[in-house]
Coordinates of C-alpha atoms in Angstrom, one line a residue:
Chain A
M1 CA 202.4 135.7 57.6
Y2 CA 201.2 135.8 54.0
N3 CA 202.3 137.5 50.8
V4 CA 200.2 139.1 48.0
G5 CA 201.0 138.0 44.5
I6 CA 199.9 140.1 41.5
D7 CA 200.0 138.9 37.9
L8 CA 199.6 142.0 35.7
G9 CA 198.4 141.1 32.2
G10 CA 197.7 143.3 29.2
T11 CA 193.9 143.1 29.9
N12 CA 193.5 142.0 33.5
I13 CA 194.9 142.1 37.0
A14 CA 195.0 138.8 38.9
T15 CA 195.8 138.8 42.6
G16 CA 196.1 136.2 45.3
I17 CA 197.0 135.6 48.9
I18 CA 200.0 133.2 48.9
T19 CA 201.4 131.3 51.9
E20 CA 205.1 131.0 52.4
T21 CA 205.1 127.5 50.8
G22 CA 203.3 128.7 47.7
E23 CA 199.7 127.8 48.4
M24 CA 197.0 130.2 47.2
I25 CA 194.3 130.7 49.8
C26 CA 192.3 133.4 48.1
S27 CA 192.3 135.1 44.7
R28 CA 190.5 137.6 42.5
S29 CA 190.8 139.0 39.1
S30 CA 189.6 142.2 37.3
F31 CA 189.7 143.5 33.8
T32 CA 191.7 146.6 32.9
Q33 CA 190.4 149.1 30.3
S34 CA 192.8 149.4 27.4
G35 CA 194.6 152.6 26.9
Q36 CA 194.5 153.6 30.6
S37 CA 197.2 155.8 32.1
Y38 CA 200.0 154.5 34.3
E39 CA 198.5 156.2 37.4
T40 CA 195.0 154.8 36.8
I41 CA 196.4 151.2 36.5
L42 CA 198.4 151.6 39.7
H43 CA 195.3 152.9 41.6
Q44 CA 193.3 149.9 40.2
I45 CA 196.1 147.5 41.5
A46 CA 196.0 149.2 44.9
G47 CA 192.2 148.8 44.9
E48 CA 192.4 145.1 44.0
V49 CA 194.9 144.5 46.8
S50 CA 192.5 146.1 49.3
A51 CA 189.6 144.1 48.0
L52 CA 191.6 140.9 48.1
L53 CA 192.5 141.4 51.8
R54 CA 188.8 142.1 52.5
D55 CA 187.7 138.9 50.6
A56 CA 190.3 136.9 52.6
G57 CA 189.3 138.6 55.9
L58 CA 192.9 139.6 56.5
D59 CA 194.4 142.8 58.0
P60 CA 197.3 144.4 56.1
S61 CA 199.5 143.6 59.1
A62 CA 199.2 139.9 58.1
I63 CA 201.0 140.6 54.8
S64 CA 204.8 140.5 54.6
S65 CA 205.1 141.9 51.1
V66 CA 203.5 142.3 47.7
G67 CA 205.1 140.9 44.5
I68 CA 204.1 141.9 41.0
G69 CA 204.8 140.1 37.7
I70 CA 205.3 142.4 34.8
P71 CA 204.9 141.2 31.2
G72 CA 208.0 143.1 30.1
V73 CA 211.6 144.0 30.9
V74 CA 212.2 144.8 34.5
N75 CA 215.1 146.0 36.6
A76 CA 214.2 144.1 39.7
K77 CA 216.9 145.5 41.9
A78 CA 215.9 149.1 41.1
G79 CA 212.2 148.2 41.2
T80 CA 211.6 149.8 37.8
V81 CA 209.9 148.6 34.7
I82 CA 212.2 149.3 31.8
Q83 CA 209.8 148.5 29.0
C84 CA 206.3 147.0 29.0
T85 CA 205.0 147.3 25.4
N86 CA 201.5 146.0 26.2
L87 CA 200.8 148.7 28.8
R88 CA 203.0 151.3 27.1
W89 CA 205.1 151.7 30.3
Y90 CA 208.7 152.9 29.8
K91 CA 211.0 153.6 32.7
K92 CA 208.4 153.5 35.4
P93 CA 209.4 153.3 39.1
V94 CA 206.6 150.8 39.8
Q95 CA 208.0 149.6 43.2
S96 CA 208.2 153.0 44.9
D97 CA 205.0 154.4 43.3
L98 CA 203.0 151.4 44.4
E99 CA 204.5 151.3 47.9
S100 CA 203.3 154.9 48.4
L101 CA 199.8 153.8 47.5
I102 CA 199.5 150.5 49.5
H103 CA 201.9 151.0 52.4
L104 CA 203.4 147.5 52.1
P105 CA 206.8 146.5 50.7
V106 CA 206.6 145.8 47.0
R107 CA 208.9 143.8 44.7
I108 CA 208.7 143.4 40.9
E109 CA 209.9 140.9 38.4
N110 CA 209.3 139.6 34.9
D111 CA 206.2 137.4 34.7
A112 CA 207.8 134.4 32.9
N113 CA 210.6 134.4 35.6
L114 CA 207.9 134.3 38.3
A115 CA 206.0 131.5 36.6
A116 CA 209.3 129.5 36.6
L117 CA 209.9 130.4 40.2
A118 CA 206.5 129.2 41.2
E119 CA 207.0 125.8 39.4
Y120 CA 210.4 125.5 41.1
M121 CA 209.2 126.4 44.6
A122 CA 205.7 124.9 44.6
G123 CA 205.0 123.1 41.3
A124 CA 206.3 120.5 39.0
A125 CA 210.0 121.4 39.4
R126 CA 210.0 121.3 43.2
G127 CA 213.3 119.7 44.4
V128 CA 215.0 120.1 41.0
S129 CA 218.3 122.0 40.9
S130 CA 218.2 123.1 37.2
C131 CA 215.2 123.6 35.1
I132 CA 214.0 125.3 32.0
L133 CA 210.4 126.5 31.7
L134 CA 209.1 127.1 28.1
T135 CA 205.6 128.7 27.9
L136 CA 204.1 127.8 24.5
G137 CA 201.2 130.2 23.8
T138 CA 200.4 132.8 21.1
G139 CA 204.1 133.7 21.5
I140 CA 206.8 131.8 23.4
G141 CA 208.4 132.8 26.7
G142 CA 210.3 131.1 29.5
A143 CA 212.9 131.2 32.1
I144 CA 216.0 129.3 33.2
I145 CA 216.7 128.1 36.7
E146 CA 220.2 127.0 37.5
N147 CA 221.2 125.9 41.0
G148 CA 218.1 127.4 42.5
H149 CA 218.7 130.8 40.8
I150 CA 216.7 132.3 38.0
L151 CA 219.1 133.5 35.3
T152 CA 218.1 137.0 34.5
G153 CA 221.1 137.9 32.4
K154 CA 222.9 141.3 32.1
S155 CA 219.8 143.3 31.1
G156 CA 217.1 141.1 32.6
Q157 CA 216.3 139.5 29.2
A158 CA 217.6 136.0 29.5
G159 CA 215.1 133.2 28.6
E160 CA 213.9 134.9 25.4
F161 CA 213.4 131.4 23.9
G162 CA 210.9 132.6 21.3
H163 CA 213.6 134.4 19.3
M164 CA 216.3 131.8 19.3
T165 CA 216.9 130.7 15.7
L166 CA 215.5 127.3 14.8
V167 CA 215.8 127.6 11.0
A168 CA 218.6 130.1 9.9
D169 CA 217.1 132.3 7.1
G170 CA 213.7 130.7 7.7
I171 CA 210.2 132.2 8.1
P172 CA 210.2 136.0 8.8
C173 CA 209.4 136.9 12.4
A174 CA 207.7 140.1 13.7
C175 CA 210.9 140.8 15.7
G176 CA 212.8 141.4 12.4
R177 CA 214.7 138.1 12.3
F178 CA 214.2 135.0 10.3
G179 CA 213.4 131.5 11.4
C180 CA 212.7 132.2 15.1
M181 CA 211.5 129.3 17.2
E182 CA 208.2 131.2 17.7
Q183 CA 207.5 130.8 14.0
Y184 CA 207.6 127.0 14.5
C185 CA 206.6 126.1 18.1
S186 CA 203.9 128.6 19.2
A187 CA 200.1 128.3 18.9
T188 CA 200.3 130.8 16.1
A189 CA 202.7 128.6 14.3
L190 CA 200.6 125.5 14.8
I191 CA 197.6 127.3 13.2
R192 CA 199.7 128.6 10.3
M193 CA 201.0 125.1 9.6
A194 CA 197.5 123.7 9.8
R195 CA 196.2 126.2 7.3
Q196 CA 198.9 125.4 4.8
I197 CA 198.3 121.7 5.1
L198 CA 194.4 122.0 5.0
G199 CA 194.7 123.8 1.7
Q200 CA 195.4 120.4 0.2
R201 CA 193.1 118.4 2.6
P202 CA 189.5 119.3 2.1
D203 CA 188.5 115.9 3.6
S204 CA 189.8 117.0 7.1
T205 CA 187.3 117.3 10.0
L206 CA 188.9 120.7 10.6
V207 CA 187.5 122.0 7.3
T208 CA 184.1 120.8 8.3
L209 CA 184.4 122.2 11.8
T210 CA 185.3 125.6 10.6
R211 CA 182.9 125.4 7.6
G212 CA 185.8 126.1 5.4
D213 CA 186.7 129.3 7.1
L214 CA 190.3 128.6 8.2
T215 CA 190.6 132.0 9.9
A216 CA 188.4 130.4 12.6
L217 CA 191.0 127.7 13.4
T218 CA 192.3 127.5 16.9
A219 CA 195.2 125.5 18.4
K220 CA 192.8 123.5 20.5
M221 CA 190.7 122.5 17.5
I222 CA 193.9 121.2 15.8
I223 CA 195.1 119.3 18.8
D224 CA 191.7 117.8 19.5
A225 CA 191.3 116.7 15.9
A226 CA 194.9 115.2 15.9
R227 CA 194.0 113.3 19.1
D228 CA 190.8 112.0 17.4
G229 CA 192.8 110.7 14.5
D230 CA 192.2 113.3 11.8
S231 CA 195.0 112.7 9.3
A232 CA 195.7 116.3 8.3
A233 CA 195.6 117.5 11.9
R234 CA 197.9 114.7 12.9
T235 CA 200.4 115.7 10.1
T236 CA 200.3 119.2 11.4
F237 CA 200.8 118.2 15.0
D238 CA 203.6 115.8 14.2
R239 CA 205.4 118.6 12.3
F240 CA 204.9 120.9 15.3
T241 CA 206.2 118.4 17.9
H242 CA 209.2 117.6 15.6
Y243 CA 210.3 121.2 15.8
L244 CA 209.6 121.4 19.5
A245 CA 211.7 118.4 20.2
I246 CA 214.6 119.9 18.2
V247 CA 214.4 123.0 20.4
L248 CA 214.3 121.0 23.6
D249 CA 217.3 119.0 22.4
S250 CA 219.3 122.2 21.6
L251 CA 218.5 123.6 25.0
T252 CA 219.7 120.3 26.6
N253 CA 223.0 120.6 24.7
L254 CA 223.4 124.2 25.9
L255 CA 222.3 123.9 29.5
D256 CA 222.1 120.2 30.4
P257 CA 219.1 120.9 32.7
E258 CA 217.7 118.3 35.1
M259 CA 214.2 119.1 33.9
I260 CA 212.4 120.9 31.1
L261 CA 208.8 122.1 31.8
L262 CA 206.3 122.9 29.1
G263 CA 203.7 125.5 30.1
G264 CA 201.4 127.9 28.3
G265 CA 198.2 127.2 26.4
I266 CA 199.6 124.5 24.1
S267 CA 200.6 122.5 27.2
S268 CA 196.9 121.8 28.0
A269 CA 197.3 119.1 25.3
G270 CA 198.9 117.2 28.2
S271 CA 200.3 113.8 27.7
F272 CA 199.4 113.8 24.0
L273 CA 201.9 116.6 23.6
L274 CA 204.5 115.1 26.0
D275 CA 204.4 111.7 24.4
A276 CA 204.8 113.1 20.9
V277 CA 207.8 115.3 22.0
L278 CA 209.5 112.4 23.9
R279 CA 209.2 110.2 20.8
E280 CA 211.1 112.8 18.8
F281 CA 213.8 113.6 21.4
P282 CA 217.2 112.2 20.3
R283 CA 218.4 109.6 22.8
F284 CA 221.6 108.8 21.1
E285 CA 224.6 110.9 20.1
H286 CA 227.6 109.7 18.1
G287 CA 226.0 106.3 18.4
S288 CA 226.0 106.3 22.3
P289 CA 223.2 106.8 24.8
R290 CA 223.1 110.4 26.1
P291 CA 221.6 112.0 29.2
V292 CA 218.0 113.1 28.6
P293 CA 216.4 115.6 31.0
R294 CA 213.0 114.9 32.6
I295 CA 210.5 116.6 30.3
A296 CA 207.2 117.3 32.0
L297 CA 204.2 119.6 32.0
A298 CA 204.1 122.7 34.2
S299 CA 201.6 122.1 36.9
L300 CA 200.4 125.5 38.2
R301 CA 198.8 126.7 34.9
N302 CA 197.3 130.1 35.0
H303 CA 198.1 130.5 38.7
A304 CA 201.9 130.2 38.3
G305 CA 202.3 134.0 37.8
I306 CA 200.4 134.9 40.9
I307 CA 202.0 132.3 43.1
G308 CA 205.5 133.2 41.8
A309 CA 204.8 136.9 42.6
G310 CA 203.7 135.9 46.1
L311 CA 206.9 133.8 46.5
L312 CA 209.2 136.7 45.4
S313 CA 210.1 137.5 49.0
A314 CA 210.0 133.9 50.3
Q315 CA 213.0 132.4 51.8
G316 CA 215.2 130.3 49.5
C317 CA 214.2 132.0 46.3
S318 CA 216.7 134.2 44.5
F319 CA 217.6 135.6 41.2
A320 CA 221.0 135.5 39.7
Chain B
M1 CA 252.5 129.0 46.3
Y2 CA 252.0 127.8 42.7
N3 CA 249.7 125.4 41.0
V4 CA 250.4 123.0 38.1
G5 CA 248.0 123.1 35.2
I6 CA 247.8 120.2 32.7
D7 CA 246.0 120.3 29.4
L8 CA 245.5 116.8 28.2
G9 CA 244.9 116.6 24.5
G10 CA 244.4 113.6 22.2
T11 CA 248.0 113.7 21.0
N12 CA 250.0 115.7 23.6
I13 CA 250.3 116.7 27.2
A14 CA 250.9 120.4 27.9
T15 CA 251.9 121.4 31.5
G16 CA 252.6 124.7 33.1
I17 CA 253.4 126.3 36.5
I18 CA 250.6 128.8 37.2
T19 CA 250.6 131.6 39.8
E20 CA 247.5 132.3 41.9
T21 CA 246.6 135.2 39.5
G22 CA 246.8 133.0 36.4
E23 CA 250.3 133.9 35.1
M24 CA 252.2 131.0 33.5
I25 CA 255.9 131.1 34.6
C26 CA 257.1 127.9 33.0
S27 CA 255.7 125.4 30.6
R28 CA 256.5 122.2 28.6
S29 CA 254.7 119.9 26.2
S30 CA 255.2 116.3 25.1
F31 CA 253.6 114.1 22.6
T32 CA 251.6 111.0 23.5
Q33 CA 251.7 107.8 21.3
S34 CA 248.3 106.9 20.1
G35 CA 246.7 103.8 21.5
Q36 CA 248.6 103.8 24.8
S37 CA 247.0 102.4 27.9
Y38 CA 245.4 104.4 30.7
E39 CA 248.2 103.5 33.1
T40 CA 251.0 104.5 30.6
I41 CA 249.4 107.9 30.0
L42 CA 249.1 108.5 33.8
H43 CA 252.8 107.6 34.2
Q44 CA 253.7 110.0 31.4
I45 CA 251.7 112.8 33.0
A46 CA 253.4 112.1 36.3
G47 CA 256.8 112.3 34.5
E48 CA 255.9 115.5 32.9
V49 CA 255.0 117.1 36.2
S50 CA 258.3 116.1 37.7
A51 CA 260.2 117.4 34.6
L52 CA 258.2 120.7 34.8
L53 CA 259.2 121.2 38.4
R54 CA 262.8 120.5 37.6
D55 CA 262.6 122.9 34.6
A56 CA 261.2 125.6 36.9
G57 CA 263.6 124.8 39.8
L58 CA 260.8 124.3 42.2
D59 CA 260.3 121.7 45.0
P60 CA 257.0 119.9 45.1
S61 CA 256.4 121.6 48.4
A62 CA 255.9 124.9 46.4
I63 CA 252.9 123.4 44.7
S64 CA 249.4 123.7 46.2
S65 CA 247.6 121.5 43.7
V66 CA 247.5 120.0 40.3
G67 CA 244.6 120.6 37.9
I68 CA 243.9 118.6 34.7
G69 CA 241.7 119.5 31.8
I70 CA 240.1 116.5 30.1
P71 CA 238.8 116.6 26.5
G72 CA 235.6 114.7 27.5
V73 CA 232.9 114.3 30.1
V74 CA 233.9 114.6 33.7
N75 CA 232.4 114.2 37.1
A76 CA 234.5 116.8 38.7
K77 CA 233.2 116.3 42.3
A78 CA 233.9 112.6 42.2
G79 CA 237.2 113.1 40.4
T80 CA 236.4 110.7 37.6
V81 CA 236.4 110.8 33.8
I82 CA 233.0 109.5 32.6
Q83 CA 233.9 109.4 29.0
C84 CA 236.9 110.6 26.9
T85 CA 236.5 109.2 23.4
N86 CA 239.8 110.4 22.1
L87 CA 241.8 108.5 24.8
R88 CA 239.3 105.7 25.0
W89 CA 238.9 106.4 28.8
Y90 CA 235.5 105.3 30.3
K91 CA 234.8 105.6 34.0
K92 CA 238.4 106.2 35.2
P93 CA 239.2 107.5 38.7
V94 CA 241.8 109.9 37.3
Q95 CA 242.0 112.1 40.4
S96 CA 242.8 109.3 42.9
D97 CA 245.0 107.3 40.5
L98 CA 247.1 110.4 39.7
E99 CA 247.3 111.5 43.3
S100 CA 248.9 108.2 44.2
L101 CA 251.5 108.7 41.5
I102 CA 252.5 112.4 42.2
H103 CA 251.6 112.8 45.9
L104 CA 249.9 116.2 45.3
P105 CA 246.2 117.1 45.5
V106 CA 244.7 116.7 42.0
R107 CA 241.5 118.1 40.5
I108 CA 240.0 117.4 37.1
E109 CA 237.5 119.3 34.9
N110 CA 236.4 119.4 31.3
D111 CA 238.9 121.3 29.1
A112 CA 236.5 123.8 27.5
N113 CA 235.2 124.8 31.0
L114 CA 238.8 125.4 32.0
A115 CA 239.6 127.5 29.0
A116 CA 236.6 129.6 29.9
L117 CA 237.7 129.8 33.6
A118 CA 241.1 131.0 32.4
E119 CA 239.6 133.7 30.3
Y120 CA 237.3 134.7 33.1
M121 CA 240.0 134.8 35.8
A122 CA 243.1 136.0 33.8
G123 CA 242.1 136.7 30.2
A124 CA 239.7 138.7 28.1
A125 CA 236.7 138.2 30.4
R126 CA 238.3 139.4 33.6
G127 CA 235.8 141.4 35.6
V128 CA 232.8 140.3 33.6
S129 CA 230.0 138.6 35.5
S130 CA 228.4 136.5 32.7
C131 CA 230.2 135.3 29.7
I132 CA 230.0 132.7 26.9
L133 CA 233.2 131.2 25.4
L134 CA 232.8 129.6 22.0
T135 CA 235.8 127.7 20.7
L136 CA 235.6 127.5 16.9
G137 CA 238.0 124.9 15.6
T138 CA 237.6 121.6 13.7
G139 CA 234.6 121.1 16.0
I140 CA 232.9 123.6 18.3
G141 CA 233.1 123.7 22.0
G142 CA 232.6 126.2 24.7
A143 CA 231.4 127.1 28.2
I144 CA 229.0 129.4 30.0
I145 CA 229.9 131.6 33.0
E146 CA 227.1 133.0 35.0
N147 CA 227.7 135.2 38.0
G148 CA 231.2 133.9 38.3
H149 CA 230.2 130.2 38.1
I150 CA 230.8 127.9 35.2
L151 CA 227.5 126.1 34.3
T152 CA 228.2 122.5 34.2
G153 CA 224.6 121.2 34.0
K154 CA 223.2 118.0 35.5
S155 CA 225.6 115.6 33.8
G156 CA 228.6 118.0 33.2
Q157 CA 227.6 118.5 29.6
A158 CA 226.3 122.1 29.5
G159 CA 228.0 124.3 26.8
E160 CA 227.7 121.7 24.0
F161 CA 227.3 124.6 21.5
G162 CA 228.4 122.6 18.5
H163 CA 225.3 120.5 18.6
M164 CA 222.6 123.1 19.1
T165 CA 220.5 123.2 15.9
L166 CA 221.0 126.1 13.6
V167 CA 219.0 124.8 10.6
A168 CA 216.3 122.4 11.6
D169 CA 216.5 119.4 9.2
G170 CA 219.7 120.8 7.7
I171 CA 223.0 119.3 6.9
P172 CA 223.6 115.8 8.6
C173 CA 226.0 115.9 11.5
A174 CA 228.3 113.0 12.7
C175 CA 226.4 113.2 16.0
G176 CA 223.3 111.8 14.3
R177 CA 221.3 115.1 14.2
F178 CA 220.7 117.4 11.3
G179 CA 221.6 121.1 11.0
C180 CA 223.9 121.3 14.0
M181 CA 225.8 124.6 14.4
E182 CA 229.1 122.7 13.9
Q183 CA 228.0 122.1 10.3
Y184 CA 227.9 125.8 9.7
C185 CA 230.4 127.6 12.0
S186 CA 233.4 125.3 12.5
A187 CA 236.7 125.3 10.5
T188 CA 235.4 122.1 8.9
A189 CA 232.2 123.8 7.8
L190 CA 234.2 126.8 6.4
I191 CA 236.3 124.5 4.2
R192 CA 233.2 122.6 3.0
M193 CA 231.4 125.8 2.1
A194 CA 234.5 127.0 0.2
R195 CA 234.7 123.8 -1.8
Q196 CA 231.1 124.1 -2.8
I197 CA 231.6 127.7 -3.9
L198 CA 235.0 127.1 -5.6
G199 CA 233.4 124.5 -7.9
Q200 CA 231.8 127.4 -9.8
R201 CA 234.8 129.8 -9.3
P202 CA 237.9 128.5 -11.1
D203 CA 239.2 132.1 -11.1
S204 CA 239.7 132.1 -7.4
T205 CA 243.2 132.4 -6.0
L206 CA 242.3 129.5 -3.8
V207 CA 242.1 127.3 -6.8
T208 CA 245.6 128.5 -7.9
L209 CA 247.0 128.1 -4.4
T210 CA 245.8 124.5 -4.1
R211 CA 246.6 123.7 -7.7
G212 CA 243.0 122.7 -8.1
D213 CA 243.3 120.1 -5.3
L214 CA 240.5 121.4 -3.0
T215 CA 241.2 118.6 -0.5
A216 CA 244.3 120.7 0.4
L217 CA 242.2 123.7 1.4
T218 CA 242.6 125.0 5.0
A219 CA 240.5 127.5 7.0
K220 CA 243.6 129.8 7.2
M221 CA 243.9 129.8 3.4
I222 CA 240.3 130.8 3.0
I223 CA 240.4 133.5 5.6
D224 CA 243.7 135.0 4.2
A225 CA 242.3 135.0 0.7
A226 CA 239.0 136.7 1.9
R227 CA 241.1 139.3 3.7
D228 CA 243.1 139.8 0.5
G229 CA 239.9 140.4 -1.5
D230 CA 239.4 137.1 -3.3
S231 CA 235.8 137.2 -4.3
A232 CA 234.9 133.5 -3.9
A233 CA 236.8 133.4 -0.5
R234 CA 234.9 136.5 0.6
T235 CA 231.6 135.0 -0.4
T236 CA 232.5 131.9 1.7
F237 CA 233.6 133.9 4.7
D238 CA 230.5 136.2 4.6
R239 CA 228.3 133.1 4.6
F240 CA 230.2 131.7 7.5
T241 CA 230.1 134.9 9.6
H242 CA 226.4 135.3 8.8
Y243 CA 225.7 131.9 10.4
L244 CA 228.0 132.7 13.3
A245 CA 226.2 136.0 14.0
I246 CA 222.9 134.1 14.1
V247 CA 224.3 131.7 16.7
L248 CA 225.6 134.6 18.9
D249 CA 222.2 136.3 18.6
S250 CA 220.4 133.2 19.7
L251 CA 222.7 132.7 22.6
T252 CA 222.1 136.4 23.6
N253 CA 218.4 135.8 23.5
L254 CA 218.8 132.7 25.7
L255 CA 221.3 133.9 28.3
D256 CA 221.7 137.7 27.8
P257 CA 225.4 137.5 28.7
E258 CA 227.6 140.5 29.4
M259 CA 230.3 139.2 27.0
I260 CA 230.7 136.5 24.3
L261 CA 234.3 135.4 23.6
L262 CA 235.4 133.7 20.4
G263 CA 238.3 131.3 20.7
G264 CA 239.7 128.3 18.9
G265 CA 241.7 128.2 15.6
I266 CA 239.2 130.3 13.6
S267 CA 239.6 133.2 16.1
S268 CA 243.1 133.8 14.9
A269 CA 241.4 135.7 12.1
G270 CA 241.2 138.4 14.7
S271 CA 239.5 141.7 14.0
F272 CA 238.7 140.5 10.5
L273 CA 236.4 137.9 12.0
L274 CA 235.1 140.1 14.8
D275 CA 234.2 143.0 12.5
A276 CA 232.3 140.7 10.1
V277 CA 230.3 139.1 12.9
L278 CA 229.5 142.5 14.5
R279 CA 228.2 143.8 11.1
E280 CA 225.7 140.9 11.0
F281 CA 224.6 141.0 14.6
P282 CA 221.0 142.3 14.9
R283 CA 220.9 145.6 16.8
F284 CA 217.2 146.0 16.6
E285 CA 214.2 143.9 17.6
H286 CA 210.5 144.7 17.1
G287 CA 211.9 148.0 15.6
S288 CA 213.6 149.1 18.9
P289 CA 217.3 149.1 19.9
R290 CA 218.2 146.0 21.9
P291 CA 221.0 145.2 24.4
V292 CA 224.1 143.8 22.6
P293 CA 226.8 141.9 24.5
R294 CA 230.4 142.7 24.2
I295 CA 231.7 140.3 21.5
A296 CA 235.5 139.9 21.7
L297 CA 238.4 137.5 21.0
A298 CA 239.6 135.1 23.7
S299 CA 243.1 136.3 24.7
L300 CA 244.9 133.3 26.2
R301 CA 244.8 131.2 23.0
N302 CA 246.6 127.8 23.3
H303 CA 247.5 128.5 26.9
A304 CA 243.9 128.9 28.2
G305 CA 243.6 125.2 29.0
I306 CA 246.8 125.0 31.0
I307 CA 246.1 128.3 32.9
G308 CA 242.5 127.2 33.6
A309 CA 243.7 123.9 35.0
G310 CA 246.2 125.8 37.2
L311 CA 243.5 128.0 38.4
L312 CA 241.1 125.2 39.4
S313 CA 242.0 125.5 43.0
A314 CA 242.4 129.2 43.1
Q315 CA 240.3 131.4 45.3
G316 CA 237.1 132.9 43.8
C317 CA 236.7 130.3 41.1
S318 CA 233.8 127.9 41.3
F319 CA 231.6 125.6 39.2
A320 CA 227.8 125.6 39.4

């Protein structure tokens, strides 16, 4: 038997056929028009599931269940989306509404939790008992796995790493707080730091590359230039990884996990990122050596969400 | 049947007879001489257990087991103390050594975990599924309860709240880091902040009270003066609770607990502390109301450690 995994984004619907061990044997993806109604998107999802089965040459009877990852707050037990700002969904019974369209059992979960589940069941955290996944992209998300359970918290909102405070009374954040980690460790933050530094560094290759238009800067440009030895880019990247190492150290003090995984767009910097963070991670405390978790890169990349959704009903996976 | 709970401090041994529901029916306490050997302290503990049973008029056959809370790092499964800096214990098989002295089953755990267990089983967090206990004293400790389990982490060091970073690159901490929460939210931090503020405020009642000798300041003096309306003390206390609220907010974003309990010496400020923290706790995020955990005072105070140790073997308690 197989499962269908669905990763619902703000602008596209990615689906895949997932085996019980987390292998993806077929996938597809389609864009969603912005501003579409709840009903239209559900019908589009149902159509994608049919097309996926056709692509894979599978009958619906070969599918045990369908899992969906939602980029928002979910009551997984009730099968409802509490809030999904991107899609403007509030209090929607997605599970039952979709079941009546596709005639297969449906389960829903938060998408970051599913990415962590996928890494835990079929990716870089396989065999690990406690793990934190941090996704470093435009914003920052993540999830916590403890003893094989994903911590969801009382309201399904655990793992909101982006808005833990890194600098009390620091840089204002869109959430209303000051000094959130997202203002120091996201791709957005990396770009902001680079712009500040490049103001005084007209010699940087990044200024040449963007023809002086720093609004054209991307995180990838900065990381590539740092790797190539550009001094201003390296200063920026070192500041970024300094902050990131502080966050990983704080999370270690709080949760003492066996492993911390870095995912999201920034993690495509690979070992260049990992080595820089490891250099900054404190290995001593009160003068004595201290336990350091394994810090590694998430391995399933863009597929983590679909695979995690496909594994929602798999044996051995559970949410606290 | 009863259990014996032992709270082993740096300078005293507190013991109690604990019922299966966490009631303490008899207790005693004795000082330890500093610098004593491991063997001497174990013999003193065994003597205290005998004396406790005599005080309570109980035969050893009425006791199911003996639990000990250790102010250090413990491998609870193996029954060994990995590191207890206060007592200079390193890699000590406390469980088996003590069992051979008192001829009763012994279990050991970290003392902050046991205080949280006591609050969860018999104190302010009874009936709550996920809870964080923060003990605010000279330093800061604590523990995390999730779905009825205490999170111990990979190396038994989860819940080291004192050394999560609150201000990246902030005030240097004895641990070797900068900007640890302990430098902003402990009794020690409160006193340091008051000294800084009082330098410019010779009119404060705290200056009169200490006759200008600010080394004599205590956290209680500052809190009492703030409650009585002293402006400099109030400024200090407001700064302290501002930082504390930021920490509680970060922990909420990370773990989304049902309840956060404040314990330790600072928590004796009671509702004066609680109200100040609640005023500062952010209730909105991205402009929308957000879930707020119940924030309350730990209720078992100094007895939490003994009661938790006595409950170590009780039904329904477990460690992740």
